[in-house]
CSV table of C-alpha atoms in Angstrom, one decimal:
chain,number,residue,atom,x,y,z
A,18,MET,CA,-1.6,5.0,2.0
A,19,LEU,CA,-1.3,7.2,5.0
A,20,SER,CA,-5.0,8.4,4.6
A,21,LEU,CA,-6.1,4.9,4.1
A,22,GLN,CA,-4.2,3.6,7.1
A,23,VAL,CA,-5.6,6.4,9.4
A,24,THR,CA,-9.1,5.6,8.1
A,25,LEU,CA,-8.8,1.9,8.8
A,26,PHE,CA,-7.2,2.5,12.3
A,27,LEU,CA,-10.1,4.8,13.2
A,28,LEU,CA,-12.6,2.1,12.2
A,29,ILE,CA,-10.7,-0.4,14.3
A,30,ILE,CA,-11.0,2.0,17.3
A,31,VAL,CA,-14.7,2.3,16.6
A,32,GLY,CA,-15.1,-1.5,16.8
A,33,ALA,CA,-13.1,-1.5,20.0
A,34,LEU,CA,-15.3,1.2,21.5
A,35,MET,CA,-18.4,-0.7,20.5
A,36,LYS,CA,-17.1,-3.7,22.5
A,37,HIS,CA,-16.0,-1.4,25.4
A,38,LEU,CA,-19.4,0.3,25.7
A,39,HIS,CA,-21.1,-3.1,25.6
A,40,ILE,CA,-23.1,-2.1,22.4
A,41,VAL,CA,-21.9,-5.3,20.9
A,42,ASN,CA,-21.3,-8.4,23.0
A,43,ALA,CA,-19.5,-11.7,22.1
A,44,GLU,CA,-22.7,-13.1,20.3
A,45,GLY,CA,-23.2,-9.8,18.4
A,46,GLN,CA,-19.5,-9.9,17.3
A,47,LYS,CA,-20.0,-13.4,15.9
A,48,CYS,CA,-23.2,-12.2,14.0
A,49,LEU,CA,-21.3,-9.3,12.6
A,50,ASN,CA,-18.4,-11.7,11.5
A,51,ASP,CA,-20.9,-14.0,9.8
A,52,LEU,CA,-22.7,-11.1,8.2
A,53,VAL,CA,-19.5,-9.9,6.5
A,54,ILE,CA,-18.5,-13.4,5.4
A,55,TYR,CA,-21.8,-14.6,4.2
A,56,LEU,CA,-23.3,-11.4,2.7
A,57,VAL,CA,-21.3,-8.3,2.6
A,58,LEU,CA,-18.0,-9.7,1.4
A,59,PRO,CA,-19.6,-11.8,-1.4
A,60,CYS,CA,-21.6,-8.7,-2.6
A,61,ASN,CA,-18.3,-6.7,-2.6
A,62,ILE,CA,-16.5,-9.5,-4.6
A,63,VAL,CA,-19.2,-9.6,-7.3
A,64,LYS,CA,-19.3,-5.8,-7.4
A,65,SER,CA,-15.5,-5.7,-7.9
A,66,PHE,CA,-15.8,-7.8,-11.1
A,67,LEU,CA,-18.3,-5.4,-12.8
A,68,ILE,CA,-15.6,-3.9,-14.8
A,69,SER,CA,-14.7,-3.9,-18.5
A,70,SER,CA,-12.3,-6.7,-19.2
A,71,ASP,CA,-9.8,-7.3,-22.0
A,72,GLY,CA,-7.1,-9.9,-22.7
A,73,ASP,CA,-4.5,-8.1,-20.6
A,74,ILE,CA,-6.7,-8.0,-17.5
A,75,LEU,CA,-7.6,-11.7,-17.7
A,76,ARG,CA,-3.9,-12.5,-18.2
A,77,GLN,CA,-3.1,-10.6,-15.1
A,78,PHE,CA,-5.8,-12.5,-13.1
A,79,GLY,CA,-4.2,-15.7,-14.3
A,80,LEU,CA,-0.9,-14.5,-13.0
A,81,VAL,CA,-2.4,-13.7,-9.6
A,82,LEU,CA,-3.9,-17.1,-9.5
A,83,VAL,CA,-0.5,-18.8,-10.3
A,84,LEU,CA,1.3,-16.7,-7.7
A,85,SER,CA,-1.2,-17.4,-5.0
A,86,ILE,CA,-1.0,-21.1,-5.6
A,87,GLY,CA,2.8,-20.9,-5.3
A,88,VAL,CA,2.5,-19.0,-2.0
A,89,GLN,CA,0.2,-21.7,-0.6
A,90,ILE,CA,2.6,-24.5,-1.6
A,91,VAL,CA,5.5,-22.6,0.0
A,92,SER,CA,3.4,-22.0,3.2
A,93,VAL,CA,2.8,-25.7,3.7
A,94,ILE,CA,6.5,-26.5,3.0
A,95,LEU,CA,7.8,-23.8,5.3
A,96,GLY,CA,5.4,-24.9,8.1
A,97,LYS,CA,6.6,-28.5,7.9
A,98,ILE,CA,10.3,-27.5,7.9
A,99,LEU,CA,10.2,-24.6,10.4
A,100,TYR,CA,7.9,-26.1,13.1
A,101,ARG,CA,8.8,-29.8,13.1
A,102,ASN,CA,10.4,-29.6,16.5
A,103,GLN,CA,7.9,-27.3,18.2
A,104,GLU,CA,5.5,-28.4,20.9
A,105,PRO,CA,2.7,-30.2,19.0
A,106,THR,CA,-0.2,-27.8,19.7
A,107,GLU,CA,2.0,-24.7,19.0
A,108,ALA,CA,3.2,-26.3,15.9
A,109,MET,CA,-0.4,-26.8,14.7
A,110,ASN,CA,-1.2,-23.1,15.1
A,111,LEU,CA,2.0,-21.9,13.6
A,112,LYS,CA,1.5,-24.1,10.5
A,113,TYR,CA,-2.1,-23.0,10.1
A,114,GLY,CA,-1.1,-19.4,10.6
A,115,LEU,CA,1.3,-19.6,7.6
A,116,ILE,CA,-1.4,-21.2,5.4
A,117,CYS,CA,-4.3,-19.0,6.4
A,118,SER,CA,-3.9,-15.2,6.7
A,119,ASN,CA,-6.4,-12.5,7.4
A,120,ALA,CA,-6.3,-11.5,3.8
A,121,GLY,CA,-10.1,-11.8,3.4
A,122,PHE,CA,-11.0,-9.5,6.3
A,123,LEU,CA,-8.0,-7.1,6.2
A,124,GLY,CA,-6.6,-7.6,2.7
A,125,ASN,CA,-9.7,-6.9,0.7
A,126,PRO,CA,-10.3,-3.4,2.1
A,127,VAL,CA,-6.6,-2.6,1.8
A,128,ALA,CA,-6.5,-3.8,-1.8
A,129,GLU,CA,-9.7,-1.9,-2.7
A,130,GLY,CA,-8.4,1.2,-1.0
A,131,LEU,CA,-5.1,1.1,-2.7
A,132,TYR,CA,-5.8,-0.3,-6.2
A,133,GLY,CA,-9.6,0.2,-6.7
A,134,SER,CA,-12.1,-2.2,-8.1
A,135,VAL,CA,-9.5,-4.0,-10.3
A,136,GLY,CA,-7.3,-4.5,-7.2
A,137,LEU,CA,-10.2,-5.9,-5.2
A,138,ALA,CA,-11.1,-8.3,-8.1
A,139,MET,CA,-7.4,-9.5,-8.2
A,140,ALA,CA,-7.5,-9.9,-4.4
A,141,SER,CA,-10.6,-12.0,-4.7
A,142,VAL,CA,-8.8,-14.3,-7.2
A,143,TYR,CA,-5.8,-14.4,-5.0
A,144,LEU,CA,-7.9,-15.7,-2.1
A,145,ILE,CA,-9.3,-18.7,-4.0
A,146,PRO,CA,-6.4,-21.0,-3.4
A,147,MET,CA,-6.2,-19.9,0.3
A,148,ARG,CA,-9.8,-20.6,0.9
A,149,ILE,CA,-9.3,-24.1,-0.6
A,150,MET,CA,-6.2,-24.7,1.5
A,151,MET,CA,-7.8,-23.6,4.8
A,152,TRP,CA,-10.5,-26.2,4.4
A,153,SER,CA,-8.1,-29.0,3.3
A,154,SER,CA,-4.4,-28.7,4.6
A,155,GLY,CA,-5.5,-26.3,7.2
A,156,ILE,CA,-8.0,-28.6,8.8
A,157,ALA,CA,-5.6,-31.5,8.4
A,158,VAL,CA,-3.1,-29.6,10.5
A,159,TYR,CA,-5.4,-29.9,13.5
A,160,THR,CA,-7.3,-33.3,12.7
A,161,LYS,CA,-4.4,-35.2,11.0
A,162,SER,CA,-6.9,-36.5,8.5
A,163,THR,CA,-9.1,-35.1,5.7
A,164,ASN,CA,-12.6,-35.9,4.7
A,165,TRP,CA,-12.4,-34.9,1.0
A,166,LYS,CA,-16.1,-35.1,0.4
A,167,SER,CA,-16.7,-32.6,3.2
A,168,ILE,CA,-13.8,-30.4,2.0
A,169,CYS,CA,-15.2,-30.3,-1.5
A,170,ARG,CA,-18.6,-29.4,-0.2
A,171,LYS,CA,-17.3,-26.6,2.0
A,172,VAL,CA,-15.1,-25.2,-0.8
A,173,LEU,CA,-17.8,-25.3,-3.5
A,174,THR,CA,-20.5,-23.8,-1.3
A,175,HIS,CA,-18.3,-21.1,0.3
A,176,PRO,CA,-20.1,-17.7,-0.5
A,177,CYS,CA,-16.8,-16.1,-1.4
A,178,ILE,CA,-15.9,-18.8,-3.9
A,179,ILE,CA,-19.4,-18.7,-5.4
A,180,ALA,CA,-19.1,-14.9,-5.6
A,181,CYS,CA,-15.8,-15.2,-7.4
A,182,VAL,CA,-17.2,-17.6,-10.0
A,183,LEU,CA,-20.2,-15.5,-10.5
A,184,GLY,CA,-18.1,-12.3,-10.8
A,185,ILE,CA,-15.7,-13.9,-13.3
A,186,LEU,CA,-18.7,-15.1,-15.4
A,187,LEU,CA,-20.2,-11.6,-15.4
A,188,MET,CA,-16.9,-10.0,-16.4
A,189,GLY,CA,-16.1,-12.6,-19.0
A,190,THR,CA,-19.4,-12.4,-20.7
A,191,GLY,CA,-19.8,-8.6,-20.4
A,192,TYR,CA,-23.4,-9.1,-19.0
A,193,GLN,CA,-24.7,-6.0,-17.3
A,194,LEU,CA,-26.8,-6.7,-14.2
A,195,PRO,CA,-30.2,-4.8,-14.1
A,196,GLU,CA,-29.9,-1.5,-12.1
A,197,VAL,CA,-32.5,-2.9,-9.6
A,198,ILE,CA,-30.0,-5.7,-8.7
A,199,GLU,CA,-26.7,-3.8,-9.1
A,200,LYS,CA,-27.6,-1.0,-6.8
A,201,PRO,CA,-28.4,-3.1,-3.7
A,202,LEU,CA,-25.3,-5.2,-4.5
A,203,THR,CA,-23.2,-2.1,-4.5
A,204,TYR,CA,-24.8,-0.6,-1.4
A,205,ILE,CA,-24.2,-3.9,0.6
A,206,GLY,CA,-20.7,-4.3,-0.7
A,207,ASN,CA,-19.8,-0.8,0.3
A,208,CYS,CA,-20.2,-1.8,3.9
A,209,ASN,CA,-17.3,-4.3,3.7
A,210,THR,CA,-14.5,-2.0,4.8
A,211,ALA,CA,-16.3,-0.5,7.8
A,212,LEU,CA,-17.7,-3.8,9.1
A,213,SER,CA,-14.4,-5.7,8.6
A,214,MET,CA,-12.4,-3.2,10.4
A,215,MET,CA,-14.8,-2.8,13.3
A,216,VAL,CA,-14.8,-6.6,13.8
A,217,ILE,CA,-11.0,-6.6,13.9
A,218,GLY,CA,-11.3,-3.9,16.6
A,219,MET,CA,-13.7,-6.0,18.6
A,220,ILE,CA,-11.3,-9.0,18.4
A,221,LEU,CA,-8.3,-6.8,19.6
A,222,TYR,CA,-10.2,-5.2,22.4
A,223,GLY,CA,-9.5,-6.2,26.0
A,224,ASN,CA,-6.2,-8.0,25.4
A,225,ASN,CA,-2.9,-7.0,27.0
A,226,LEU,CA,-0.5,-7.1,24.1
A,227,LEU,CA,2.6,-7.0,26.3
A,228,LYS,CA,1.6,-10.4,28.0
A,229,MET,CA,1.2,-11.9,24.5
A,230,VAL,CA,4.6,-11.1,23.0
A,231,ASP,CA,7.3,-13.9,23.2
A,232,GLY,CA,10.0,-15.1,20.9
A,233,LYS,CA,8.0,-17.7,19.1
A,234,VAL,CA,5.3,-15.3,18.3
A,235,LEU,CA,7.7,-12.7,17.1
A,236,CYS,CA,9.5,-15.1,14.9
A,237,TYR,CA,6.1,-16.1,13.4
A,238,CYS,CA,5.3,-12.5,12.7
A,239,LEU,CA,8.7,-12.0,11.1
A,240,MET,CA,7.9,-14.9,8.7
A,241,ARG,CA,4.3,-14.0,8.1
A,242,LEU,CA,4.7,-10.2,7.7
A,243,VAL,CA,8.2,-9.8,6.3
A,244,ILE,CA,9.9,-12.8,4.9
A,245,MET,CA,7.1,-14.4,3.0
A,246,PRO,CA,6.1,-11.2,1.1
A,247,LEU,CA,9.8,-10.4,0.6
A,248,LEU,CA,10.3,-13.8,-1.1
A,249,LEU,CA,7.3,-13.2,-3.3
A,250,LEU,CA,8.5,-9.7,-4.2
A,251,PHE,CA,11.8,-11.1,-5.3
A,252,VAL,CA,10.0,-13.7,-7.5
A,253,CYS,CA,7.8,-11.0,-9.0
A,254,GLN,CA,10.7,-8.8,-9.8
A,255,LEU,CA,12.7,-11.7,-11.2
A,256,LEU,CA,9.8,-12.6,-13.5
A,257,LYS,CA,9.0,-9.0,-14.3
A,258,MET,CA,5.4,-9.3,-13.2
A,259,PRO,CA,3.1,-6.3,-13.9
A,260,PRO,CA,3.2,-3.7,-11.1
A,261,LEU,CA,-0.5,-4.1,-10.3
A,262,VAL,CA,-0.1,-7.9,-9.9
A,263,THR,CA,3.0,-7.5,-7.8
A,264,GLY,CA,1.4,-4.9,-5.6
A,265,VAL,CA,-1.8,-6.9,-4.9
A,266,CYS,CA,0.0,-10.2,-4.3
A,267,VAL,CA,2.7,-8.9,-2.0
A,268,THR,CA,0.1,-6.9,-0.1
A,269,LEU,CA,-2.1,-9.9,0.4
A,270,THR,CA,0.8,-12.1,1.3
A,271,ALA,CA,1.8,-9.6,4.1
A,272,MET,CA,-1.4,-10.0,6.0
A,273,PRO,CA,-1.5,-11.2,9.6
A,274,ALA,CA,-2.7,-14.6,11.0
A,275,GLY,CA,-6.4,-15.2,10.2
A,276,ALA,CA,-9.0,-15.2,13.0
A,277,THR,CA,-9.9,-18.8,12.2
A,278,THR,CA,-6.6,-19.8,13.8
A,279,SER,CA,-8.1,-19.1,17.2
A,280,ILE,CA,-11.5,-20.6,16.2
A,281,LEU,CA,-10.0,-23.9,15.1
A,282,ALA,CA,-7.5,-24.1,18.0
A,283,SER,CA,-10.5,-23.8,20.3
A,284,LYS,CA,-12.5,-26.4,18.5
A,285,TYR,CA,-9.7,-28.9,18.5
A,286,GLN,CA,-8.3,-28.1,22.0
A,287,ALA,CA,-5.0,-27.0,20.4
A,288,ASN,CA,-3.7,-24.3,22.8
A,289,GLU,CA,-6.2,-21.6,22.0
A,290,PHE,CA,-4.3,-19.0,24.0
A,291,PHE,CA,-1.1,-19.4,21.9
A,292,ALA,CA,-3.3,-19.2,18.7
A,293,THR,CA,-4.8,-16.0,20.0
A,294,LYS,CA,-1.4,-14.5,20.6
A,295,LEU,CA,-0.5,-15.2,16.9
A,296,VAL,CA,-3.6,-13.4,15.6
A,297,LEU,CA,-3.4,-10.4,18.0
A,298,VAL,CA,0.3,-9.7,17.8
A,299,SER,CA,0.5,-10.2,14.1
A,300,THR,CA,-2.5,-8.0,13.5
A,301,ILE,CA,-1.1,-5.1,15.6
A,302,LEU,CA,2.3,-5.4,14.0
A,303,SER,CA,0.7,-5.5,10.5
A,304,MET,CA,-0.5,-1.9,11.1
A,305,VAL,CA,3.1,-1.0,10.8
A,306,THR,CA,4.4,-3.5,8.2
A,307,ILE,CA,1.5,-3.0,5.7
A,308,PRO,CA,2.3,0.8,5.1
A,309,ALA,CA,6.0,-0.1,5.1
A,310,TRP,CA,5.4,-2.6,2.3
A,311,GLN,CA,3.4,0.0,0.3
A,312,MET,CA,6.4,2.4,0.7
A,313,VAL,CA,8.7,-0.4,-0.8
A,314,LEU,CA,6.3,-1.2,-3.5
A,315,GLY,CA,6.0,2.5,-4.3
A,316,MET,CA,9.7,3.0,-4.6
A,317,LEU,CA,9.9,0.0,-7.0
């Protein structure tokens, strides 16, 4: 875990340097972000499912999906209870920050680094309910309404959802992709960790962390990075979940606020600065809490 954490941290520094040296500007950062979401990550997801499967693996995937659905339901309920008396625009960002974490950008590389291809495949399954919620309940937090036709279209056409479905079909049928397709898929997918971490470095660059820390942000970070994964760990231990399922789910639940928090806050004029504080502070603190969770999981 220490080796992985140092590697990820160095990649984040590289991303920050790219921004500092003006090698990548704001437009270039957006292009890299889209490249990861629409090409690199889907290829990585499909690649992660190219493993031999058996009944036990499929059962564990089912457990991951059930736990993830439970986490999403609890996130929505906690958001309604905890932030009902907050200033309206801050409450929007806090609620969305509980629903949508950075598990896609940060969680997938960590899961792959710690648990290998099976861990990455489980992480991809874990993210399915979150991707659905971010386009339904997540959007509703800001708009107060939902266009179900639009939501269904966004969910069903999301590259990562399509990649998950394709990967599950390949794993379930045992179909072997031709080498001429599998190799490019692997090469592109292998770029995921480096590009994802560099984009995070670009997001963090140029912000004064001390000016962004306040009580509300710290309380959110405590909930997002500590309490929610702790509750899930308790449930997993109580239900005697397999160690791999517990490790992947707790790790993904302990991820910081997703970058889309800032994006949506900007789009709907919902206190973009406060949303950015949630993303940046929780991401920085996760560099400490993620290794701490791995130590706890290792002891168990």
